[in-house]
XYZ file of N, CA, C and O in Angstrom:
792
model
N 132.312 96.723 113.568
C 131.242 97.296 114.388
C 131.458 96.856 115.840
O 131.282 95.702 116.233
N 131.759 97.632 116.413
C 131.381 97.402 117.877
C 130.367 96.850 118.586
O 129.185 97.040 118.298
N 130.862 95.952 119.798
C 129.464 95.309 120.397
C 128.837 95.889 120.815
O 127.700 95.439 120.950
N 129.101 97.163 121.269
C 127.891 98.169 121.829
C 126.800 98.819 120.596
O 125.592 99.051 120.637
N 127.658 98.960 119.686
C 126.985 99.977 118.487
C 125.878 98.952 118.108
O 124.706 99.328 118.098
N 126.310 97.279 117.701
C 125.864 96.428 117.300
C 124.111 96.076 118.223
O 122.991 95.765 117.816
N 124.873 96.409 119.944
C 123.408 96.289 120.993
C 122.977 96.851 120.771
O 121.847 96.373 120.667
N 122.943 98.735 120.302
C 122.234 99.467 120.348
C 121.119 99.113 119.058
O 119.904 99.310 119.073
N 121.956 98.525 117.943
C 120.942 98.079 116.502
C 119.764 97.227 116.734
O 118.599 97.202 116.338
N 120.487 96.557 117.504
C 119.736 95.381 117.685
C 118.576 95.625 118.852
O 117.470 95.186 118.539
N 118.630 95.973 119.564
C 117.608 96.638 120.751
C 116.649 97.541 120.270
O 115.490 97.564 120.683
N 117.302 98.613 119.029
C 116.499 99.350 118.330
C 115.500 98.491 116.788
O 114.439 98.589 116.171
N 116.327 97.968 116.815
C 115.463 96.690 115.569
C 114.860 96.182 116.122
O 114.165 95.643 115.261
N 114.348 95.726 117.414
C 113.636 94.884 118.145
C 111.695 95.869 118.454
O 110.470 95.820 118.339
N 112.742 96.518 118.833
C 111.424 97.768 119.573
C 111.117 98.381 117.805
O 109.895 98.529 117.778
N 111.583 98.707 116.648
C 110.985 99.360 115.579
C 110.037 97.982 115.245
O 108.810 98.068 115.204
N 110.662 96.879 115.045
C 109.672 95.741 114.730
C 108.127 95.654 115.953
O 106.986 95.461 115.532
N 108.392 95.803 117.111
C 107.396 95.210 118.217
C 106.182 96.635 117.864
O 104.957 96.523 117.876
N 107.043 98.019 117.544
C 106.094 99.096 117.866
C 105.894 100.127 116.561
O 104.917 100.849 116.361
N 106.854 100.022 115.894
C 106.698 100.930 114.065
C 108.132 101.846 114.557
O 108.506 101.654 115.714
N 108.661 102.497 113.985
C 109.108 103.229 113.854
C 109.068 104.601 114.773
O 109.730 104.898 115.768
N 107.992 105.359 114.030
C 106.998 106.291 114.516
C 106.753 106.226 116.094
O 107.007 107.152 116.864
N 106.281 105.125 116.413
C 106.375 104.983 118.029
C 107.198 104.935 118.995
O 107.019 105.117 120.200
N 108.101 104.685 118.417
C 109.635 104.414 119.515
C 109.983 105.480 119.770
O 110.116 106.242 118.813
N 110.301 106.037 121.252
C 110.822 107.686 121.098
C 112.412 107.150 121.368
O 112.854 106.036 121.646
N 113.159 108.662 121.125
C 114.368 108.460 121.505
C 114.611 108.076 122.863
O 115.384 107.132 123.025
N 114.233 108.482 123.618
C 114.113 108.245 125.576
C 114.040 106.672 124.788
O 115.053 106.214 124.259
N 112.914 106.026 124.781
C 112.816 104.803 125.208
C 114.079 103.751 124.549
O 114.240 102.622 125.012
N 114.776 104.193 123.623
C 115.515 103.512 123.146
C 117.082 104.068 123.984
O 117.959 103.213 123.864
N 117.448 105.090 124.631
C 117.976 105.076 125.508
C 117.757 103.966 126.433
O 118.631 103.098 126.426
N 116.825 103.825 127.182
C 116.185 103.452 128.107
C 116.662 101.545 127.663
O 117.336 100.951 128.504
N 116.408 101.081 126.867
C 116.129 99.926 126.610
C 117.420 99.451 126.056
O 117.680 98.269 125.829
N 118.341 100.625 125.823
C 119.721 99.722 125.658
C 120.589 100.081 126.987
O 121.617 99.413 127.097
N 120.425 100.700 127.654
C 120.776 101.377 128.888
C 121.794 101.669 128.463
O 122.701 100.890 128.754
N 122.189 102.957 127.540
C 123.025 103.883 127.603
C 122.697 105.130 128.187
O 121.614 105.234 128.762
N 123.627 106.281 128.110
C 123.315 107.766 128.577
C 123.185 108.078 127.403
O 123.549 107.521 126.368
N 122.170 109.818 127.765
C 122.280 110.095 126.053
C 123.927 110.878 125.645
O 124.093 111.272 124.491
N 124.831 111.009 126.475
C 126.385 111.409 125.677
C 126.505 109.907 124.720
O 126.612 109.950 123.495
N 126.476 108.866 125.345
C 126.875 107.279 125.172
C 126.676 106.982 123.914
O 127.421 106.538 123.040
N 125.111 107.413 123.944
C 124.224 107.281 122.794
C 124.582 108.034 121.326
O 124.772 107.639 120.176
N 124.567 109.315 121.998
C 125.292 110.202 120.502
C 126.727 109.836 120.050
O 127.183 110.206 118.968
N 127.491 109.000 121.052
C 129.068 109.019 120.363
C 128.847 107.815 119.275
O 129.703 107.562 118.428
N 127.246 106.884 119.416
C 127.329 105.635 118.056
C 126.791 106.704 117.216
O 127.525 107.155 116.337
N 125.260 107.310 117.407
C 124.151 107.872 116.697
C 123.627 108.987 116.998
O 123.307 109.308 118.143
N 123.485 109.715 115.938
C 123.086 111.374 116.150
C 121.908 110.993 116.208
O 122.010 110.980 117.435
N 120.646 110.594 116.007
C 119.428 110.462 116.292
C 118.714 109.111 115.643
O 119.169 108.305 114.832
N 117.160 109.179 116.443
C 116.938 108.017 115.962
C 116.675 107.846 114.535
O 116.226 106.700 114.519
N 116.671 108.284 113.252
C 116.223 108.409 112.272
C 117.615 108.389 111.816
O 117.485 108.292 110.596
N 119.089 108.430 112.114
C 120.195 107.720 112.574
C 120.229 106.455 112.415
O 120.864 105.872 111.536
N 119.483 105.909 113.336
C 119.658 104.574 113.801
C 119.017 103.886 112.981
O 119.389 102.756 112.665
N 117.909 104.474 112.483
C 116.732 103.372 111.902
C 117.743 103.367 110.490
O 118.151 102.246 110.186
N 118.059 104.183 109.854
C 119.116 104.067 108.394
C 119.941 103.210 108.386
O 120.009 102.506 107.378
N 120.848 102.971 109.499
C 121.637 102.105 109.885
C 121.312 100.940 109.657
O 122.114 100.287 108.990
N 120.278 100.389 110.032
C 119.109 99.574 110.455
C 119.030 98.885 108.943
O 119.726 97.990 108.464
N 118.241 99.419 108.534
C 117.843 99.479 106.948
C 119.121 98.764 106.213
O 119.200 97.562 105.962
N 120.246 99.907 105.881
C 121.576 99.495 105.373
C 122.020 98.333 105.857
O 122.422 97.538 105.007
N 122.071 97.970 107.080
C 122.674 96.744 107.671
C 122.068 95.357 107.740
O 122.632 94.309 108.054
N 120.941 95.535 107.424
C 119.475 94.339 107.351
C 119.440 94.212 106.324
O 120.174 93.355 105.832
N 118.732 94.852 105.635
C 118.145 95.287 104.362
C 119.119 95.200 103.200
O 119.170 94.263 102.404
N 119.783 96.138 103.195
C 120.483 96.860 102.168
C 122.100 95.889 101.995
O 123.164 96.400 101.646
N 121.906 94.508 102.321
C 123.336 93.747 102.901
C 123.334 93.338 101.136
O 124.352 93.269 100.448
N 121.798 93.079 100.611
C 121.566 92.620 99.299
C 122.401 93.151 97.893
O 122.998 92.588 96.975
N 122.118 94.434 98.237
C 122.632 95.435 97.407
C 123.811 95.296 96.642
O 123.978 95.527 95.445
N 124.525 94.929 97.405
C 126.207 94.862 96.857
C 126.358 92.558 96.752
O 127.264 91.784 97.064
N 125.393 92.415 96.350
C 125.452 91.008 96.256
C 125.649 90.780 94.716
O 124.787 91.132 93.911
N 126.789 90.189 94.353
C 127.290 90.029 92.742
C 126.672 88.645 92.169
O 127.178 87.567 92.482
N 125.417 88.747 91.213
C 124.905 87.983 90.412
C 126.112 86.767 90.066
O 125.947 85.602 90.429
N 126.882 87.053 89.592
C 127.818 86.210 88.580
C 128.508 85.458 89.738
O 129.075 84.460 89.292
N 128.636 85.577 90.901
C 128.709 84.100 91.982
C 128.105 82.998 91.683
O 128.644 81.891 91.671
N 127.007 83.225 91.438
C 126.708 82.304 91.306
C 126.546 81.329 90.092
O 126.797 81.541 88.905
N 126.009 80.085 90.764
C 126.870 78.950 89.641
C 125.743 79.258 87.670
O 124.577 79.643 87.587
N 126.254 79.066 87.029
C 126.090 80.095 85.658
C 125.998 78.401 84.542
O 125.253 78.287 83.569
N 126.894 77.371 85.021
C 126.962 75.936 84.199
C 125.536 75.558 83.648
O 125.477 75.187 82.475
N 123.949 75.645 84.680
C 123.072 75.120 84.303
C 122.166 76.284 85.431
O 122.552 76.962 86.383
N 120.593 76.071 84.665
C 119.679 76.376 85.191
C 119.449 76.265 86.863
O 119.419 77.105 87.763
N 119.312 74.900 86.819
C 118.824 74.402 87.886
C 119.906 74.335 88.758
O 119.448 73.728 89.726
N 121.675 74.737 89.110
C 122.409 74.674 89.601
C 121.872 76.904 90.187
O 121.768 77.394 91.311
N 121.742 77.379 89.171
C 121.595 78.658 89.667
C 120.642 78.608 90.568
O 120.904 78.948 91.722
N 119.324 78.164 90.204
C 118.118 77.969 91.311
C 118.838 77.750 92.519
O 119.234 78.598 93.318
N 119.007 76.034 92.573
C 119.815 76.031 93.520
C 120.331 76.760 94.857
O 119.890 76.736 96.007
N 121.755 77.612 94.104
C 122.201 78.751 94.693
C 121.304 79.784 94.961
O 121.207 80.331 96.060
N 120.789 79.998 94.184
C 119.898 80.992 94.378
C 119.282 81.442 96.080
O 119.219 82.391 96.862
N 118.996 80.301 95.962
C 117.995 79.248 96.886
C 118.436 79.631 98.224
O 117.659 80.010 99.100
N 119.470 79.543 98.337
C 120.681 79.552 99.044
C 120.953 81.035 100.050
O 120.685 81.559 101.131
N 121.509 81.167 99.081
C 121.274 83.111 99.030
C 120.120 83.146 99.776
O 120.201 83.101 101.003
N 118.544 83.253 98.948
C 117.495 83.489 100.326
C 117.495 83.302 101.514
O 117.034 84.030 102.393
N 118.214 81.934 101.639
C 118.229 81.279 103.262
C 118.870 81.914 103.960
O 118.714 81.921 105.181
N 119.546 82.443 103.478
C 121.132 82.658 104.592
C 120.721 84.285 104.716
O 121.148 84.786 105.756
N 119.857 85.339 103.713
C 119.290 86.697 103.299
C 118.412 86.629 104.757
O 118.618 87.486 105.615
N 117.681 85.831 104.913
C 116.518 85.753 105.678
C 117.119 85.560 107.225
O 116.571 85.995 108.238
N 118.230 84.894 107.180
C 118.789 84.167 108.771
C 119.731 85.637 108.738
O 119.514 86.060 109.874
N 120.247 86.204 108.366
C 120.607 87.626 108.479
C 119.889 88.493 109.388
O 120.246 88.936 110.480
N 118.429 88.713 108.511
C 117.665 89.450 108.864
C 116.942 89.214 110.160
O 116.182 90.020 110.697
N 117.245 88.084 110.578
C 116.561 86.992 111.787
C 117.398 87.829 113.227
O 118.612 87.745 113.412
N 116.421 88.630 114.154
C 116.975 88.477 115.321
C 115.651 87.037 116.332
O 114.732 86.302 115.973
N 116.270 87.309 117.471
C 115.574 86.436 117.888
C 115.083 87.412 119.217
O 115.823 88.163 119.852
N 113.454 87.152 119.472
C 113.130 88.391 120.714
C 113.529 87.796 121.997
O 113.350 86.617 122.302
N 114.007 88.572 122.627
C 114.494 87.740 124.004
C 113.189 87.501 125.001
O 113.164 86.696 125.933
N 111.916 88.541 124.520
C 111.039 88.576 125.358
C 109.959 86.713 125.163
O 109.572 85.942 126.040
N 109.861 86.666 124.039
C 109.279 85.422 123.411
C 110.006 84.480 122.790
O 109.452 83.452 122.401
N 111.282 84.677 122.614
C 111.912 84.008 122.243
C 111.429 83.138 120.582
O 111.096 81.959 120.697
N 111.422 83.547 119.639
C 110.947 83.994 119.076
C 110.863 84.354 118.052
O 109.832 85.025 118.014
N 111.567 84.334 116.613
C 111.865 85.071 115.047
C 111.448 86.095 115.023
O 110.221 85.999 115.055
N 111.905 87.569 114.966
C 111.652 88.653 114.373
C 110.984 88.641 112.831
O 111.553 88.303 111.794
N 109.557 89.129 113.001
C 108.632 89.782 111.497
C 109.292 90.631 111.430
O 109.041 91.585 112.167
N 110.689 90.716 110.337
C 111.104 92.421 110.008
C 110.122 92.794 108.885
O 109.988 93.982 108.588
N 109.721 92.238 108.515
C 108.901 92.663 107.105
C 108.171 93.826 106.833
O 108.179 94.349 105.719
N 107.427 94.339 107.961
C 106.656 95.746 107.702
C 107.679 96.985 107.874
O 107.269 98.114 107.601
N 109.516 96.718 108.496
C 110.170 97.799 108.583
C 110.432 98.333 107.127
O 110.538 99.533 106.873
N 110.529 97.295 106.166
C 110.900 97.397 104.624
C 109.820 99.265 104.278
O 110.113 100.452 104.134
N 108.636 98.461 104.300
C 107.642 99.418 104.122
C 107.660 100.683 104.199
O 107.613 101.616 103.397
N 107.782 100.490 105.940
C 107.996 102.249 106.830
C 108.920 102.600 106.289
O 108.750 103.764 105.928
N 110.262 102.066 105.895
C 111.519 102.929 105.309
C 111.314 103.329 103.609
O 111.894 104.202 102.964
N 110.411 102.480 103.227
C 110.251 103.086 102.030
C 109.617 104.789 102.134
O 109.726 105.585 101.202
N 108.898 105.141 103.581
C 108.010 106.437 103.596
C 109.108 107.113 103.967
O 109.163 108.150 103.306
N 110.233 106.991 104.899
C 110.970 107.465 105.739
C 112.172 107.925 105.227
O 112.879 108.867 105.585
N 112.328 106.899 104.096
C 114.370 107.147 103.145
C 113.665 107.357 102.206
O 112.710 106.595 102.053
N 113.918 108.692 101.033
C 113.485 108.786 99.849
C 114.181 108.449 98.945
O 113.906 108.600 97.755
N 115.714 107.675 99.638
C 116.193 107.417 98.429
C 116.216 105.866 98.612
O 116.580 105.106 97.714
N 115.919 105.574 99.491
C 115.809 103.575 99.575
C 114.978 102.838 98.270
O 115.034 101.656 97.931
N 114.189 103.947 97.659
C 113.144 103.247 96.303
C 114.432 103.266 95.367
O 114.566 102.196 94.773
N 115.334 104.138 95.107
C 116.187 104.127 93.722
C 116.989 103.278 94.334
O 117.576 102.718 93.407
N 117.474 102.725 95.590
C 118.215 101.737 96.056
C 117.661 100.155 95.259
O 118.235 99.444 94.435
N 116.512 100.044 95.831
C 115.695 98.711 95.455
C 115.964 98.825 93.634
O 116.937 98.179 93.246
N 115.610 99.167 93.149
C 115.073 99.525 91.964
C 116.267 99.456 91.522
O 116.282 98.429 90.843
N 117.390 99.979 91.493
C 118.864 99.210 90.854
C 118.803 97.886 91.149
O 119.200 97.037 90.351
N 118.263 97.570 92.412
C 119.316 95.804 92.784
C 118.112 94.718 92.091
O 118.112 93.499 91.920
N 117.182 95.723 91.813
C 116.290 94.813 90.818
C 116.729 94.639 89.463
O 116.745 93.567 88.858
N 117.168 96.022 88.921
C 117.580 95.793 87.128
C 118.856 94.852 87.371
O 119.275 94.241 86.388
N 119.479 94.693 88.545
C 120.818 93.925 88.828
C 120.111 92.683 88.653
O 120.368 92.153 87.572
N 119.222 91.995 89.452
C 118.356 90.787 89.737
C 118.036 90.162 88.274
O 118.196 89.041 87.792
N 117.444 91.545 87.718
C 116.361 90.828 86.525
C 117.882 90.660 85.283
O 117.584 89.914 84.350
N 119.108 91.137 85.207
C 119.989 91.034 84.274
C 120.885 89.787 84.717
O 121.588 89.561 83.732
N 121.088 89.194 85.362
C 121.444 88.042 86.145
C 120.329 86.749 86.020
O 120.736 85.599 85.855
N 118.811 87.091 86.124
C 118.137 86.320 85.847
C 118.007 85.804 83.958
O 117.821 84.694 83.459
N 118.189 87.086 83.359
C 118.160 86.996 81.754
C 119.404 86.050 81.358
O 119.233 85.117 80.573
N 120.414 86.269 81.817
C 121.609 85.741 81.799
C 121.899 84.735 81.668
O 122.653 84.256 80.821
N 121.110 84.044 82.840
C 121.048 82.378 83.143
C 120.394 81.591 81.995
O 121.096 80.867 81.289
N 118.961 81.719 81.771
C 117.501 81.545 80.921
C 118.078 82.032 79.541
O 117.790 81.223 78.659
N 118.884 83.225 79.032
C 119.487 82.875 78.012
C 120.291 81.388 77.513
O 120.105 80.532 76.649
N 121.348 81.665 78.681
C 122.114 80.319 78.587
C 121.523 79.133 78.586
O 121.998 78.220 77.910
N 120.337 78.951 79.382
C 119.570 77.705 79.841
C 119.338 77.179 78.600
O 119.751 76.051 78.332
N 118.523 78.071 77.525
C 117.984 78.001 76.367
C 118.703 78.011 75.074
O 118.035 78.018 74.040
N 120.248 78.014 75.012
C 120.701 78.236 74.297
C 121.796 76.701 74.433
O 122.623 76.318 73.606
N 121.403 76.019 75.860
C 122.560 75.123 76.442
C 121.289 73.796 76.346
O 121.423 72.708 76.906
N 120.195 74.161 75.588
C 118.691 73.008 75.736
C 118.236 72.712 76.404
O 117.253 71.973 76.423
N 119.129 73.474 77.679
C 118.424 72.560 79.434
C 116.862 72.649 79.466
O 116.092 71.732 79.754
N 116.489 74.160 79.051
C 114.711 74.584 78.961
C 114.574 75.404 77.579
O 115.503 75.792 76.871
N 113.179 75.577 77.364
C 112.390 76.117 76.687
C 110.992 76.345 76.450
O 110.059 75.546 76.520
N 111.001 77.575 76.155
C 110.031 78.048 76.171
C 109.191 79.024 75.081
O 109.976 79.331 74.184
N 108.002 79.551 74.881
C 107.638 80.499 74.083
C 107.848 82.352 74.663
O 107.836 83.438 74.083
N 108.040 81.857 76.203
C 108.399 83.265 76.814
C 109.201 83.643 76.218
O 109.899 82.947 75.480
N 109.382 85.651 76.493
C 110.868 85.838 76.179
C 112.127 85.470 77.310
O 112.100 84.512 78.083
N 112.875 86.161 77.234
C 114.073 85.601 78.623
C 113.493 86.667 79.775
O 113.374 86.318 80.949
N 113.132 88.056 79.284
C 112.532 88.650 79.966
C 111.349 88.168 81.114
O 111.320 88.000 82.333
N 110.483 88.060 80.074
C 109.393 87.518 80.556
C 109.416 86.013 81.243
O 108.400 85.558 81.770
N 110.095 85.612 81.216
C 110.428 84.160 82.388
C 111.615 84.570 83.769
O 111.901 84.000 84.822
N 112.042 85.747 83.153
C 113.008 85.958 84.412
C 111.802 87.079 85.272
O 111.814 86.925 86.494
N 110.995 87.946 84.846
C 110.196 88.010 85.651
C 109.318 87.048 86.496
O 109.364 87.104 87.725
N 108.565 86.216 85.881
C 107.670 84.952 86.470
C 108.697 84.702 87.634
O 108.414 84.924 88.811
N 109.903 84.225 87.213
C 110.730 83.427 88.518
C 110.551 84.377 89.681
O 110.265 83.940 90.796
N 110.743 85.913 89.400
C 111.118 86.963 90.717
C 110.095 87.118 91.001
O 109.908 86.890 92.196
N 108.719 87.608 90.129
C 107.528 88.111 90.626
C 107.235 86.696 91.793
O 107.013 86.664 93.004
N 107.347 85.782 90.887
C 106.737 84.662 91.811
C 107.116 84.334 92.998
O 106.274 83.921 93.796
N 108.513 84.456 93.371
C 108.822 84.286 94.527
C 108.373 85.859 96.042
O 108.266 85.864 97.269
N 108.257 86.913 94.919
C 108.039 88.169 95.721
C 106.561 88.120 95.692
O 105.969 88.710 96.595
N 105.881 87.500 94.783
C 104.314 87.285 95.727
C 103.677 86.330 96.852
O 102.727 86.404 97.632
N 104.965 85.128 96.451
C 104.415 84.146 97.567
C 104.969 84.838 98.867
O 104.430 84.953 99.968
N 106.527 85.382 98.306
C 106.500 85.942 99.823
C 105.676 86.840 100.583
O 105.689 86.877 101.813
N 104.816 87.709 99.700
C 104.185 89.010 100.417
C 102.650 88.133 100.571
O 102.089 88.665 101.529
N 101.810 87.086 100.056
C 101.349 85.906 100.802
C 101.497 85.645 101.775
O 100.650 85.822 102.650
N 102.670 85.113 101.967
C 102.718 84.441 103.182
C 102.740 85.854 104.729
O 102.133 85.679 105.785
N 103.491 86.973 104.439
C 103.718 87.574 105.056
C 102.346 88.208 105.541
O 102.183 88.590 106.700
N 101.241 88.297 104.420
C 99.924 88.601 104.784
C 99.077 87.873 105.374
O 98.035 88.324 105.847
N 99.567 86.128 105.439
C 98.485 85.437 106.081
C 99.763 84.879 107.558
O 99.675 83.694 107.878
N 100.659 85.616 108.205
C 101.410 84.972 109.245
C 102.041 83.489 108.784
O 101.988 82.468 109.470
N 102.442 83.570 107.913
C 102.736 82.057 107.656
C 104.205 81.979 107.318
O 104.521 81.091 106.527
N 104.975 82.619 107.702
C 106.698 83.386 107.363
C 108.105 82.033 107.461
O 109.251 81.910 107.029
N 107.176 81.260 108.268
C 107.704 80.267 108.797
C 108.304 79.465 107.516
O 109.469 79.088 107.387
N 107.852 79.393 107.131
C 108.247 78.190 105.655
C 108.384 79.052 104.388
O 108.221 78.401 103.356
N 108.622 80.247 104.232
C 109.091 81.172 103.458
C 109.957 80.219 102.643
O 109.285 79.452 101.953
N 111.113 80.090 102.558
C 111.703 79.665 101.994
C 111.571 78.137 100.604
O 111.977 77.864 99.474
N 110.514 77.412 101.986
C 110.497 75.901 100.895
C 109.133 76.409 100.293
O 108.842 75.775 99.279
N 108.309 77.281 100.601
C 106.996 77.479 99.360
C 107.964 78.341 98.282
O 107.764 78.077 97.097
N 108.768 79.126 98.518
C 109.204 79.462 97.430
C 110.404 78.802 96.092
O 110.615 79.110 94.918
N 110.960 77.798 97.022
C 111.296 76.569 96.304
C 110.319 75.704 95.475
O 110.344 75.287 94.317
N 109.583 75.608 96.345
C 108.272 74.919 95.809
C 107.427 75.633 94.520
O 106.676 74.882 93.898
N 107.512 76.986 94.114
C 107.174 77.224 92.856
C 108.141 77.564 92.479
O 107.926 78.474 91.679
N 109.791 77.254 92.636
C 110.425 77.628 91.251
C 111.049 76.331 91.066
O 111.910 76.333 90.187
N 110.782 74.838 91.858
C 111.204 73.631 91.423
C 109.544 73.817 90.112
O 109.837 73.623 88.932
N 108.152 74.129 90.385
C 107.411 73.941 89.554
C 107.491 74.795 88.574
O 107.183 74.166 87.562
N 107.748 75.951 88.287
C 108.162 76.524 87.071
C 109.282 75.607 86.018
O 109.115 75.168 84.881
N 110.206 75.562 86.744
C 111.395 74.754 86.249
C 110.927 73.606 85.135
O 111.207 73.338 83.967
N 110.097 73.112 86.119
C 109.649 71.174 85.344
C 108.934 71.664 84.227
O 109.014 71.108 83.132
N 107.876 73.197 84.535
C 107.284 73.783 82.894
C 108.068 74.022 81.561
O 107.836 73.908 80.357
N 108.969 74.356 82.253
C 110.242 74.626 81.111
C 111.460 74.158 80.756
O 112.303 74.640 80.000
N 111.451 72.893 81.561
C 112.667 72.355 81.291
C 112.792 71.404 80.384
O 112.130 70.394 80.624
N 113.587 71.397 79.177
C 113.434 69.956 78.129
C 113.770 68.430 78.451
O 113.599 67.565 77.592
C-alpha cells in the first residue's frame, strides 16, 4: 500500500469516526487529505470505496486469522495467546487523532458498515463459526487432558468465553470506558478459568 493511499485511509478513518459515515461528503475528504479529485480517483472511485477499504483493512484483518496458531498444549496457554491476539487486534485498529491526540473510538464504524456492506454480516458470521470451532477444540482437549471440567457442553463453555468477552466489550464501549478493554476482559476469562479448572 502506498503512503498516499494509506493517508488517504487514514484521514478518511479519522473524519468517518469524528462524524459517521453519512456525514462526511466526498469534497471534504478531498479537502482534508489535500488531494485533487483526478489524485483522488487514481486510489478510490468513491467514498463508499473508501469506507470498504476501511472496513477490510481495520476490521476485516481478523478474518483470515488461523485458530490453530495458536498454542493448543493447554487451556490456559490458549487464553493466554488468545489474549494476545486482542491486544495487538485493538492496537491495529488504534489510530491516534492528531487533533487531540488521542485513541480513536472505531467502534460505532463496525455498526454503520453493518447497514452499509450487506455482505459484511455473512463475513462476521463465518469468522465466528471459525472462533466458536477453535474455541470447542481447545475445551475439548482441556477436558479430555483434566486441565478443566465441567457440566457444560464444549459448546456451551466456548460460548460463555466469547459471549463474555463480546459483552464486556460492548459495556465498556457503552459506558466510555474502552481504555482498559483488554485487562476487564482478561479479568473474566482468568475468572471463568478458576470455575473450571481442576
Amino acid at each position: 500500500m502506498t503512503d498516499s493511499r494509506e493517508h488517504i485511509l487514514q484521514t478518511a478513518y479519522l473524519l468517518f469516526i469524528k462524524k459517521s459515515y453519512k456525514a462526511v461528503t466526498f469534497k471534504e475528504l478531498m479537502e482534508k487529505t489535500g488531494f485533487s479529485k483526478g489524485a483522488f480517483y487514481h486510489y478510490f472511485k468513491s467514498k463508499e470505496h473508501i469506507f470498504e477499504e476501511i472496513i477490510n483493512n481495520y476490521f476485516l484483518s481478523f478474518d483470515s486469522f488461523d485458530f490453530n496458531q495458536l498454542n493448543h498444549n493447554s487451556f490456559r496457554k490458549f487464553l493466554n495467546e488468545y489474549f494476545k491476539i486482542l491486544k495487538e487486534n485493538r492496537a491495529h485498529l488504534s489510530i491516534v487523532d492528531p487533533d487531540t491526540g488521542k485513541e480513536t473510538k472505531h467502534y460505532q464504524l463496525i455498526f454503520e458498515a453493518l447497514q452499509i456492506m450487506p455482505n459484511l454480516r455473512s463475513k462476521l458470521l463465518k469468522h465466528e463459526a471459525k472462533e466458536l470451532a477453535a474455541w470447542k477444540t481447545i475445551i475439548k482437549k482441556a477436558r479430555d487432558t483434566n486441565e478443566i471440567s465441567s457440566k457444560l457442553s464444549d459448546t456451551q463453555l466456548a460460548r460463555l468465553f466469547i459471549n463474555s468477552s463480546d459483552g464486556t466489550a460492548i459495556h465498556l464501549i457503552m459506558t466510555d470506558k474502552t481504555d482498559d478493554m483488554e485487562k476487564d476482559i482478561k479479568a473474566v476469562w482468568d475468572s471463568l478459568y478458576t470455575l473450571i479448572k481442576v
